[in-house]
PDB file of C-alpha atoms and ligand atoms in Angstrom:
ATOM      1  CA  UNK A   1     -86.725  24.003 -34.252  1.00 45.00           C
ATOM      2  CA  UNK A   2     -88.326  26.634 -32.247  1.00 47.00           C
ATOM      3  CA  UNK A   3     -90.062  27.017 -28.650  1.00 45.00           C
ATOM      4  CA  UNK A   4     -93.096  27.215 -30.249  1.00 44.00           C
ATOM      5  CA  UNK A   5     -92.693  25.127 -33.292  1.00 46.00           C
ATOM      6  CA  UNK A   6     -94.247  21.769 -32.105  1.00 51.00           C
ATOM      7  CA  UNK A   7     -97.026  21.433 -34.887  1.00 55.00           C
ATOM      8  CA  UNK A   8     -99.541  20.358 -32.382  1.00 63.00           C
ATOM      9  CA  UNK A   9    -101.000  21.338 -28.760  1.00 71.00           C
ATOM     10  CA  UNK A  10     -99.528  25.320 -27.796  1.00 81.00           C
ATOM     11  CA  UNK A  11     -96.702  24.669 -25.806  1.00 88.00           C
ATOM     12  CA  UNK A  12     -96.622  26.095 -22.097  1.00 94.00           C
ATOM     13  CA  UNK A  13     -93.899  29.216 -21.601  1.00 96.00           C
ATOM     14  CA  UNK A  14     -92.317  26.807 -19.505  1.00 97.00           C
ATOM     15  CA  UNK A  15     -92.466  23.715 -20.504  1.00 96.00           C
ATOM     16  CA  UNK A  16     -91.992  20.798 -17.335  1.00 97.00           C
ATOM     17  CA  UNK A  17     -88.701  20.037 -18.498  1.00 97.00           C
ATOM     18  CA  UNK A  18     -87.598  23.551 -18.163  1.00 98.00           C
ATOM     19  CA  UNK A  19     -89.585  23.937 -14.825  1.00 98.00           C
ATOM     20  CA  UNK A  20     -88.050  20.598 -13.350  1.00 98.00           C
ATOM     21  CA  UNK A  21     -84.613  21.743 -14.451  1.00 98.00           C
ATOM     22  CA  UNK A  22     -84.761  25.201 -12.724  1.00 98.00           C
ATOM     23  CA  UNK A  23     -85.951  24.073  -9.554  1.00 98.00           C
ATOM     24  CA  UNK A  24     -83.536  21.150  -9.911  1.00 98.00           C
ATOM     25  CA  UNK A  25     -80.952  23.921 -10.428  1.00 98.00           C
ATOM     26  CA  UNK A  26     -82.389  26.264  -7.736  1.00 98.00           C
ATOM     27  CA  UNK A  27     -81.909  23.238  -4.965  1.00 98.00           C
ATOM     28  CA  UNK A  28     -78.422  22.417  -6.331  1.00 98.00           C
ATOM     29  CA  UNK A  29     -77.327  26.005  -6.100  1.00 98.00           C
ATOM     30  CA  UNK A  30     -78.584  26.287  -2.454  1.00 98.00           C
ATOM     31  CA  UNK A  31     -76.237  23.076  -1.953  1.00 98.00           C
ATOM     32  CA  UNK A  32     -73.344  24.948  -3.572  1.00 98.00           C
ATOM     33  CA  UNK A  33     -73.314  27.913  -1.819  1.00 98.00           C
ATOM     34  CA  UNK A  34     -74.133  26.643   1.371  1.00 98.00           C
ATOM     35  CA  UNK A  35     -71.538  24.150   1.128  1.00 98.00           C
ATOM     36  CA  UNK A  36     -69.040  26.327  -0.908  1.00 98.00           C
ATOM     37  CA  UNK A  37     -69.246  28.549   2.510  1.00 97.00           C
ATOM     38  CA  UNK A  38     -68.225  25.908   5.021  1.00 97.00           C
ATOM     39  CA  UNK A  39     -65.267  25.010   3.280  1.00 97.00           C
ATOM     40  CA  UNK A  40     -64.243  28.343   2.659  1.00 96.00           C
ATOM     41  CA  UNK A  41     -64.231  28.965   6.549  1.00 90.00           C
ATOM     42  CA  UNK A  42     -61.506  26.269   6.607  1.00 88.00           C
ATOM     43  CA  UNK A  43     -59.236  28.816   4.069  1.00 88.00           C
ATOM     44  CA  UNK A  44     -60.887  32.060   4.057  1.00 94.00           C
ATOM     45  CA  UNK A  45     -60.082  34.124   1.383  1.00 95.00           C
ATOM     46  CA  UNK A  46     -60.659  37.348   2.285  1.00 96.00           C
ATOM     47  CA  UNK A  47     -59.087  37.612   5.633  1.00 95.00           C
ATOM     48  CA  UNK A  48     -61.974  38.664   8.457  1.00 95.00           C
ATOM     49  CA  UNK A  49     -65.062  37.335   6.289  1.00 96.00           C
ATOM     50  CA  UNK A  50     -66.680  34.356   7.444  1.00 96.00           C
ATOM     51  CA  UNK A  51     -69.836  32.718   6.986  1.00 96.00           C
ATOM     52  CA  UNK A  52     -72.092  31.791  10.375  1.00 96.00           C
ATOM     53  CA  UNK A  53     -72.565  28.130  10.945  1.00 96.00           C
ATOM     54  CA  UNK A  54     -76.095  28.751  10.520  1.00 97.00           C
ATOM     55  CA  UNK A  55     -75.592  29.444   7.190  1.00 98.00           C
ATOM     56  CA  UNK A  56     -73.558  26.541   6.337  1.00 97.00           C
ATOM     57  CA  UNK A  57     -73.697  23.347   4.662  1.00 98.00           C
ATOM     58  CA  UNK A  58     -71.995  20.638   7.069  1.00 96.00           C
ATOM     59  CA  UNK A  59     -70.317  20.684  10.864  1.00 94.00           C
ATOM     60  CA  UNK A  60     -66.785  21.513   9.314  1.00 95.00           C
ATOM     61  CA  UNK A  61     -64.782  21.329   6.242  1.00 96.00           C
ATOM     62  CA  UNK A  62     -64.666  17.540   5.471  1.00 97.00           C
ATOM     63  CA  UNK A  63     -68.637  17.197   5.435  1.00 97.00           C
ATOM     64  CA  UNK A  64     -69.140  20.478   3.291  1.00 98.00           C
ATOM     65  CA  UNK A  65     -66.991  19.238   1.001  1.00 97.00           C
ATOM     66  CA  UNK A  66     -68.897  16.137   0.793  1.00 98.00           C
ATOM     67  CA  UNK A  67     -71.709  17.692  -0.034  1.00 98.00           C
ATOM     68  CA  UNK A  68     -70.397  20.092  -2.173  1.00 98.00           C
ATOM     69  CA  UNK A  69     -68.660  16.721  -4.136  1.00 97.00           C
ATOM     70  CA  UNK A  70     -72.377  15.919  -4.417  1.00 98.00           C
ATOM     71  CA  UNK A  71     -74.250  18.975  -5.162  1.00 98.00           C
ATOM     72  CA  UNK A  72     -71.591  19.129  -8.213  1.00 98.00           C
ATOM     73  CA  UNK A  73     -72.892  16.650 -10.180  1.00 97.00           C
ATOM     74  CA  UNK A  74     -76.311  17.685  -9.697  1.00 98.00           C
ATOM     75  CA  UNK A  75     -75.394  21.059 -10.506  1.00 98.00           C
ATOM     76  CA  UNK A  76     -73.126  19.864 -13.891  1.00 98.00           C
ATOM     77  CA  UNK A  77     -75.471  17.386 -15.385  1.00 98.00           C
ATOM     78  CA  UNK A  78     -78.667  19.137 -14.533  1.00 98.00           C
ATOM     79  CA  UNK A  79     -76.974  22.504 -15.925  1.00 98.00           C
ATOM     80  CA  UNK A  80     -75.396  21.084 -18.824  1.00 98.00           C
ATOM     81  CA  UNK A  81     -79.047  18.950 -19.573  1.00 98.00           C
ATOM     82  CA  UNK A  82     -80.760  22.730 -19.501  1.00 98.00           C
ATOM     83  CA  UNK A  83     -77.656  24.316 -22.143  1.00 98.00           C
ATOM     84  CA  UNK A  84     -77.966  21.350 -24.473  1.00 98.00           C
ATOM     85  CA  UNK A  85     -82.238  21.594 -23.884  1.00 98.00           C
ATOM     86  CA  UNK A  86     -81.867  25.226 -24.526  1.00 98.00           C
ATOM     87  CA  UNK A  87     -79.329  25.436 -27.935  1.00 98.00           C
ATOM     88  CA  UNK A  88     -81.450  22.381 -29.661  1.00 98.00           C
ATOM     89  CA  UNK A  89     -84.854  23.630 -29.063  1.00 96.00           C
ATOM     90  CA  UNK A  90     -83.506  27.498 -29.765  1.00 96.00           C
ATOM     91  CA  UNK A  91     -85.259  28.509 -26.706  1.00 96.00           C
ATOM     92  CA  UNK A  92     -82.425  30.181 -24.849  1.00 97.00           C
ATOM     93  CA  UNK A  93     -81.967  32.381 -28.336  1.00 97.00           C
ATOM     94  CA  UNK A  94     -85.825  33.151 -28.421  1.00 95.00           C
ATOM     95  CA  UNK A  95     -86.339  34.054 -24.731  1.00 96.00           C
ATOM     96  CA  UNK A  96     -82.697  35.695 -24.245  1.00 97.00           C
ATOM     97  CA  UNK A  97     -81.930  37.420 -27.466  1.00 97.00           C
ATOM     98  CA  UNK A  98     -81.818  39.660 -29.009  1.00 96.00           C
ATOM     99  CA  UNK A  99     -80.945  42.562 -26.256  1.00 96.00           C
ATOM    100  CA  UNK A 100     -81.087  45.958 -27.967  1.00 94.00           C
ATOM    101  CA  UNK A 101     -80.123  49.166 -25.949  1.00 94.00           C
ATOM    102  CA  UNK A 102     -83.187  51.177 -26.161  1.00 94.00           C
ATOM    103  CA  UNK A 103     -84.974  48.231 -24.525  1.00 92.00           C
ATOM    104  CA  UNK A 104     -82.130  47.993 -21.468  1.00 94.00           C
ATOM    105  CA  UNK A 105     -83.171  52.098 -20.937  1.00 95.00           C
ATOM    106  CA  UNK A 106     -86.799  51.297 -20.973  1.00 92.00           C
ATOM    107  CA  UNK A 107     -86.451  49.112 -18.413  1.00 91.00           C
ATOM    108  CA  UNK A 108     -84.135  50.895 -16.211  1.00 91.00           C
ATOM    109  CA  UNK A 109     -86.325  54.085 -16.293  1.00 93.00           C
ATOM    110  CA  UNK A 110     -89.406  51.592 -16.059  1.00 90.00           C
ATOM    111  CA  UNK A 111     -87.550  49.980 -12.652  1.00 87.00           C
ATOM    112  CA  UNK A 112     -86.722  53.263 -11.634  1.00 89.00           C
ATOM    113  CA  UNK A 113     -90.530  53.964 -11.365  1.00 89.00           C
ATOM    114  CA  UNK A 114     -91.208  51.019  -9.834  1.00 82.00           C
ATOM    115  CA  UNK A 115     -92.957  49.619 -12.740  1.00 84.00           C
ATOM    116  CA  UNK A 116     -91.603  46.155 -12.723  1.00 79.00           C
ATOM    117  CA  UNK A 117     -94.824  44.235 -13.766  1.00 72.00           C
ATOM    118  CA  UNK A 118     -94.846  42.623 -17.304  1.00 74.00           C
ATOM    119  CA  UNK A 119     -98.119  42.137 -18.679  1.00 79.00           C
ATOM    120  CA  UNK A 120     -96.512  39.589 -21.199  1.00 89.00           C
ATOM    121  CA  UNK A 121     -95.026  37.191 -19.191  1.00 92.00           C
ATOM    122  CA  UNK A 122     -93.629  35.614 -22.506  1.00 92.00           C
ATOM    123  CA  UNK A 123     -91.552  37.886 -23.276  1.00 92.00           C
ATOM    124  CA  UNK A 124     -88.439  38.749 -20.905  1.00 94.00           C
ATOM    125  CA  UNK A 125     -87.270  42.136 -20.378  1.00 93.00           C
ATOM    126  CA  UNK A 126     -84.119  43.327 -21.630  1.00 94.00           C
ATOM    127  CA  UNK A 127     -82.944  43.571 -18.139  1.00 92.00           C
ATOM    128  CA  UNK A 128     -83.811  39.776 -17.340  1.00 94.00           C
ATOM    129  CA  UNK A 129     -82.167  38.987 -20.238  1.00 96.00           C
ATOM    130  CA  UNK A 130     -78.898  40.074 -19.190  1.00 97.00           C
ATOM    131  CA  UNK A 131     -79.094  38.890 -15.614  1.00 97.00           C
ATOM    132  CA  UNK A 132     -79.658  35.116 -17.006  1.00 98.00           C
ATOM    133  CA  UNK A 133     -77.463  35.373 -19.510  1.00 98.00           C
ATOM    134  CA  UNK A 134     -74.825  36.746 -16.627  1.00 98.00           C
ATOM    135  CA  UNK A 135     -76.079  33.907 -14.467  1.00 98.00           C
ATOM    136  CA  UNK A 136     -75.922  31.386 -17.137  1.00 98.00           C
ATOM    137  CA  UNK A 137     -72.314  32.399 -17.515  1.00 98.00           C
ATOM    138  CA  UNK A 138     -71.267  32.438 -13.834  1.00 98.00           C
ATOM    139  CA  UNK A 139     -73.169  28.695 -13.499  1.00 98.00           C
ATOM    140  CA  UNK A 140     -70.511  27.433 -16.373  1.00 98.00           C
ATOM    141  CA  UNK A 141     -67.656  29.874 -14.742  1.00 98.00           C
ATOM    142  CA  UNK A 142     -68.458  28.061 -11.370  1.00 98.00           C
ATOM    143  CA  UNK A 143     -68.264  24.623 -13.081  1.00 98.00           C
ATOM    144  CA  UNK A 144     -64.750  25.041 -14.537  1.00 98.00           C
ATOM    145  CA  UNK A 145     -63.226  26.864 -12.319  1.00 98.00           C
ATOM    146  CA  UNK A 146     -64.339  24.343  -9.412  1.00 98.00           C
ATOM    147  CA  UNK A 147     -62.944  21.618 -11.526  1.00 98.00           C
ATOM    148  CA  UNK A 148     -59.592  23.513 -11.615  1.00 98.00           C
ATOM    149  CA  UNK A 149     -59.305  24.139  -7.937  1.00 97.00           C
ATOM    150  CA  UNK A 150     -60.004  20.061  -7.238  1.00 97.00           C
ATOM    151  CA  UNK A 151     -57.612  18.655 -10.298  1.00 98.00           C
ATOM    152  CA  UNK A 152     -55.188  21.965 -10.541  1.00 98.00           C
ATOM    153  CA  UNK A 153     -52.373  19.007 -11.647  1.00 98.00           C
ATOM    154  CA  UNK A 154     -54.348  17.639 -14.427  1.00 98.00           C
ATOM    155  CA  UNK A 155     -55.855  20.886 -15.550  1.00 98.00           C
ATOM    156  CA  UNK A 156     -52.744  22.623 -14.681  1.00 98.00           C
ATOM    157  CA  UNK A 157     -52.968  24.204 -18.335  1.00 98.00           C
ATOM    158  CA  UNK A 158     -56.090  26.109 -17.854  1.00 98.00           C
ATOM    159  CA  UNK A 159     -55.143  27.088 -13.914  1.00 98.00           C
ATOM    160  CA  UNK A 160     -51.898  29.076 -15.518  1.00 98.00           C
ATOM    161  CA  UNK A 161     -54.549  30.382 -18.218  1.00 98.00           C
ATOM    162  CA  UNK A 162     -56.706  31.603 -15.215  1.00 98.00           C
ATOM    163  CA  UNK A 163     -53.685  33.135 -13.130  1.00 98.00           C
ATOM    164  CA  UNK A 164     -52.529  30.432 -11.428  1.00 98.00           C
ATOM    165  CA  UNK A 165     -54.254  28.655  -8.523  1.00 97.00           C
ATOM    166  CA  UNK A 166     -54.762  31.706  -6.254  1.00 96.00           C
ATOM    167  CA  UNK A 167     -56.388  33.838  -8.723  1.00 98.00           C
ATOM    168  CA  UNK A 168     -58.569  30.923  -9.642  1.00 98.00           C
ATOM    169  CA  UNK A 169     -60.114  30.242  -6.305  1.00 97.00           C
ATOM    170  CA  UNK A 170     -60.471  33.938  -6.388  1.00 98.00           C
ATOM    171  CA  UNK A 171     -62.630  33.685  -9.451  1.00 98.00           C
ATOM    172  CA  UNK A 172     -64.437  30.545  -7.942  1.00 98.00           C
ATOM    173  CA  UNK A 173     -65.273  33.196  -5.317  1.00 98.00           C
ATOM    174  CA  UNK A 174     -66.418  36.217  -7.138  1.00 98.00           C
ATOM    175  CA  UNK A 175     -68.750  33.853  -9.292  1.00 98.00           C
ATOM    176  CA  UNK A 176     -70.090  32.867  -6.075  1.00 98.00           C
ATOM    177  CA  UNK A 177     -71.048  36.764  -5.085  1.00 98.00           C
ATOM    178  CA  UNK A 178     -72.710  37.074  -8.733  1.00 98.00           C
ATOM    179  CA  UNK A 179     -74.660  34.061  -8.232  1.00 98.00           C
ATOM    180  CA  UNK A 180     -75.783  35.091  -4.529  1.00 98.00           C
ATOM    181  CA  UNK A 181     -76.457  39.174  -5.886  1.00 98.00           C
ATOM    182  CA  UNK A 182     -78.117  37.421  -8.895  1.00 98.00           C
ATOM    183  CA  UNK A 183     -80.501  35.148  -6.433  1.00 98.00           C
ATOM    184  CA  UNK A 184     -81.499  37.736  -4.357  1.00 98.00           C
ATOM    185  CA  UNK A 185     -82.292  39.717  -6.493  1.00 96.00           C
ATOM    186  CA  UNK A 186     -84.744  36.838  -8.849  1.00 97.00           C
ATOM    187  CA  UNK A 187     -86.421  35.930  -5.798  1.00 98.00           C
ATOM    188  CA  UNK A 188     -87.702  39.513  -4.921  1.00 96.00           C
ATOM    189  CA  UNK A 189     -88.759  40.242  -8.156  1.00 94.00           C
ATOM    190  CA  UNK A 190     -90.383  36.946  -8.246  1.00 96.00           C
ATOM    191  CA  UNK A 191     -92.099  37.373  -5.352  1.00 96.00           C
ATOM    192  CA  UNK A 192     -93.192  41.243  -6.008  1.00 94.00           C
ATOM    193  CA  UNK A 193     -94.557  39.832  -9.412  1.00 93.00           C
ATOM    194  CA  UNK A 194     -95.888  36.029  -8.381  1.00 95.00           C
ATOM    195  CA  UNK A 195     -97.426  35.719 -11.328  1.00 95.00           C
ATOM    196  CA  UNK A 196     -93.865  34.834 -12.476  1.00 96.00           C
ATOM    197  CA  UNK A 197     -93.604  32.636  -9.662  1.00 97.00           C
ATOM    198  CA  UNK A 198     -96.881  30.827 -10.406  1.00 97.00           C
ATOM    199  CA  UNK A 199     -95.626  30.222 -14.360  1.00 97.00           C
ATOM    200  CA  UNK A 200     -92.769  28.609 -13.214  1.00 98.00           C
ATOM    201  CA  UNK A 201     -94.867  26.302 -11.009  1.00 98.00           C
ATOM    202  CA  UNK A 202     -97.520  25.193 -13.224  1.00 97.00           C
ATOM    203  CA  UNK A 203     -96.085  26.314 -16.696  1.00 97.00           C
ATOM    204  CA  UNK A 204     -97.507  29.563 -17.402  1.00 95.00           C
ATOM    205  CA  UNK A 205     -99.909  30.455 -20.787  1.00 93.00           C
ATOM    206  CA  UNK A 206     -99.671  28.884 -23.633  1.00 91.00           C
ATOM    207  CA  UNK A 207     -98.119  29.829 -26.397  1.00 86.00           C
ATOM    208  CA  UNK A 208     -99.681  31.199 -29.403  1.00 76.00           C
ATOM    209  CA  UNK A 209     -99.116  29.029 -32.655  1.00 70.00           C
ATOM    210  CA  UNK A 210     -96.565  31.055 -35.201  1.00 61.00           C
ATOM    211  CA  UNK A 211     -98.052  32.613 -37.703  1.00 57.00           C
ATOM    212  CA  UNK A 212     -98.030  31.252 -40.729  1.00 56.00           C
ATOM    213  CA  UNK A 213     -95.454  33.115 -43.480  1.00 55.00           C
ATOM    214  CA  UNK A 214     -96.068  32.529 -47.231  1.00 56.00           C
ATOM    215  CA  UNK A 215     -93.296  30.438 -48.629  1.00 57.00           C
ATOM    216  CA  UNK A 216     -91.373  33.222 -50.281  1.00 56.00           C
ATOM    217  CA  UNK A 217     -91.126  34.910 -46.862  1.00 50.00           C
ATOM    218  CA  UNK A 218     -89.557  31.792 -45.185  1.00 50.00           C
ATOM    219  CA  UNK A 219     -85.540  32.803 -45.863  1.00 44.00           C
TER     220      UNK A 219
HETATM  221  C1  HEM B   1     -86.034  29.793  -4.737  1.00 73.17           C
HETATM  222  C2  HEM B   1     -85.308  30.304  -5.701  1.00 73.17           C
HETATM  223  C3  HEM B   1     -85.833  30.737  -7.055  1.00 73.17           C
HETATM  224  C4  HEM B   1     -87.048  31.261  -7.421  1.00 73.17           C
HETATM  225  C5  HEM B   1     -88.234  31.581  -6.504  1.00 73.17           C
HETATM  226  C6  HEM B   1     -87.034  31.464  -8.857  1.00 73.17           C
HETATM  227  C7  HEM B   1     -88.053  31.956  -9.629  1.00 73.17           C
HETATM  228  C8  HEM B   1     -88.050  32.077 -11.017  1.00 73.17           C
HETATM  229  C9  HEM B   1     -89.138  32.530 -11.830  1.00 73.17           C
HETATM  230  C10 HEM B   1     -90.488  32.972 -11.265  1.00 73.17           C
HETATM  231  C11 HEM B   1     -88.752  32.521 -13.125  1.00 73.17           C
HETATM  232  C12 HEM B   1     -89.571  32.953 -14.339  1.00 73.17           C
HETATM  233  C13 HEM B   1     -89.336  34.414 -14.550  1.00 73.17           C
HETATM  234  C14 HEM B   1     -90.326  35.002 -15.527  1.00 73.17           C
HETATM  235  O1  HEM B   1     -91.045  34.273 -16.194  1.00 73.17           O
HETATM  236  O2  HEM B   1     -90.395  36.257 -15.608  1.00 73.17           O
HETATM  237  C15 HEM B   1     -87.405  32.049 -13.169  1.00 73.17           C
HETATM  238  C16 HEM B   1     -86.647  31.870 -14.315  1.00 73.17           C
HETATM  239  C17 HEM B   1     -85.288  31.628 -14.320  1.00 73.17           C
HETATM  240  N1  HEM B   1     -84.501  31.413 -13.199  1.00 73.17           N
HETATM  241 FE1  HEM B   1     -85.158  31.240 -11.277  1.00 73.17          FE
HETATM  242  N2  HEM B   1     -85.796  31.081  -9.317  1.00 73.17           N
HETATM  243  C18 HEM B   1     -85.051  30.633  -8.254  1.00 73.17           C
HETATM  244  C19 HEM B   1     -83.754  30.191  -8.292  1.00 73.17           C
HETATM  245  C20 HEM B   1     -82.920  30.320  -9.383  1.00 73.17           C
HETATM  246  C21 HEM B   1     -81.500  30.076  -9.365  1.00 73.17           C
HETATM  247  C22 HEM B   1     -80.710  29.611  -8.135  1.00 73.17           C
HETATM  248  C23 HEM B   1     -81.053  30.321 -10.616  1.00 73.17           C
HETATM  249  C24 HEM B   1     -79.647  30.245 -11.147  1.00 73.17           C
HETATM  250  C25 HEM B   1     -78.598  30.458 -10.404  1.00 73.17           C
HETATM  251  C26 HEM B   1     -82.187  30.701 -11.441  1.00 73.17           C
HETATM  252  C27 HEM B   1     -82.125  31.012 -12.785  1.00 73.17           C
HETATM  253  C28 HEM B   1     -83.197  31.269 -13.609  1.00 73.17           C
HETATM  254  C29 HEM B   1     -83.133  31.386 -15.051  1.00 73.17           C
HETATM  255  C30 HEM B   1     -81.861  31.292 -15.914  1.00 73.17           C
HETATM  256  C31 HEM B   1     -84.433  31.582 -15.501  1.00 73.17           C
HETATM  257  C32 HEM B   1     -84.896  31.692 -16.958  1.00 73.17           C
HETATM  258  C33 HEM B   1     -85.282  30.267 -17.338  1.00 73.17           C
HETATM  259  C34 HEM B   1     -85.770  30.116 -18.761  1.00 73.17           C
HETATM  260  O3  HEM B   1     -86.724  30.786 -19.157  1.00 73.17           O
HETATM  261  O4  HEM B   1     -85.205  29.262 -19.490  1.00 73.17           O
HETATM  262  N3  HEM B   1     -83.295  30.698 -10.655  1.00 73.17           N
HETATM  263  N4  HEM B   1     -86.999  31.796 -11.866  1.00 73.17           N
END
């Protein structure tokens, strides 16, 4: 099956599962990382960094862990409902691959000029590409390795695979800083090109039907 394969009505780019999933996924984050931050006051990792209260999720530890406890599930099932959505439909392969090299320079030089607006709003850059496909990655990353850091007994196994418990709240972290660079920087762009924005509010165009191949082409 394909994103565009629904032998009726043009789909929208984004259809409203995929738009209630990503803001879903957008307000589950901000629980996260806001939460993630006022427990990791409790046990900083880096010694001298911590996170303002103003910027945290809950008074002290206990609640922001609480909420983070929460914000888990919402992050796990809604995430895992968006893979599963994603694989079955074939839309994470048609909007995220492939990535080809030329297209990565095009858009850096492109960027570099300060021509970030995509008259195609269809078809991702090869730049966006990466950065959700590094994103996507992190999301799972932050998934497993939080699971490891809660039940390090029972998944004791895959903590020695990741280091050992120290490394692994390490990595909990640094997923963390990708997901926060990664946010910052999809919220700029979406706001310098709101059109964006505006597709993933209401849907977007609608896809053209596929062409149709002759029979012999269809391999
Ligand atoms: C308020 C915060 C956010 C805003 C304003 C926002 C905005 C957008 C927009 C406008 C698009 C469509 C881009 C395009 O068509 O060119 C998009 C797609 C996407 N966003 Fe966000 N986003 C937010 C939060 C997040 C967060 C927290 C994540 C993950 C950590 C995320 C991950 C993604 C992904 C993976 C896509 C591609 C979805 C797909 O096509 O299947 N976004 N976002």
């Amino acid at each position: 099956m394909s994103i565009d394969s629904n032998d009726g009505a043009p789909r929208r780019l984004h259809p409203l599962g995929v738009r209630l999933m990503h803001w879903t996924n957008a307000i589950a984050m901000f629980v996260m990382i806001t939460s993630g931050w006022g427990i990791y006051d409790d046990y900083v990792i880096i010694p001298g960094l911590h996170f303002a209260q103003a910027v945290r999720l809950g008074s002290w530890a206990v609640p922001s862990l609480l909420w983070h406890f929460a914000g888990m599930w919402l992050l796990a099932v809604n995430g895992l409902a968006y893979l599963l959505y994603g694989i079955i439909t074939g839309r994470l392969r048609e909007r995220l691959l492939p990535i080809r090299s030329s297209e990565v320079l095009q858009t850096v030089r492109d960027t570099l000029h300060f021509r970030i607006e995509h008259d195609d709003l269809t078809v991702y850059n090869a730049v966006q590409k990466i950065l959700y496909i590094v994103v996507i990655v992190a999301g799972i990353s932050q998934v497993v390795t939080g699971l490891f850091i809660w039940k390090p007994v029972q998944f004791s196994g895959g903590v020695a695979l990741l280091g050992g418990f120290q490394a692994v709240r390490w990595e909990h972290f640094l997923g963390m800083t990708v997901i926060v660079g990664f946010v910052v920087v999809h919220v700029v762009l979406s706001i310098l090109v709101p059109r964006t924005l505006w597709a993933m509010l209401s849907g977007g165009p609608r896809l053209a039907p596929p062409a149709v191949r002759p029979p012999e082409a269809r391999t």
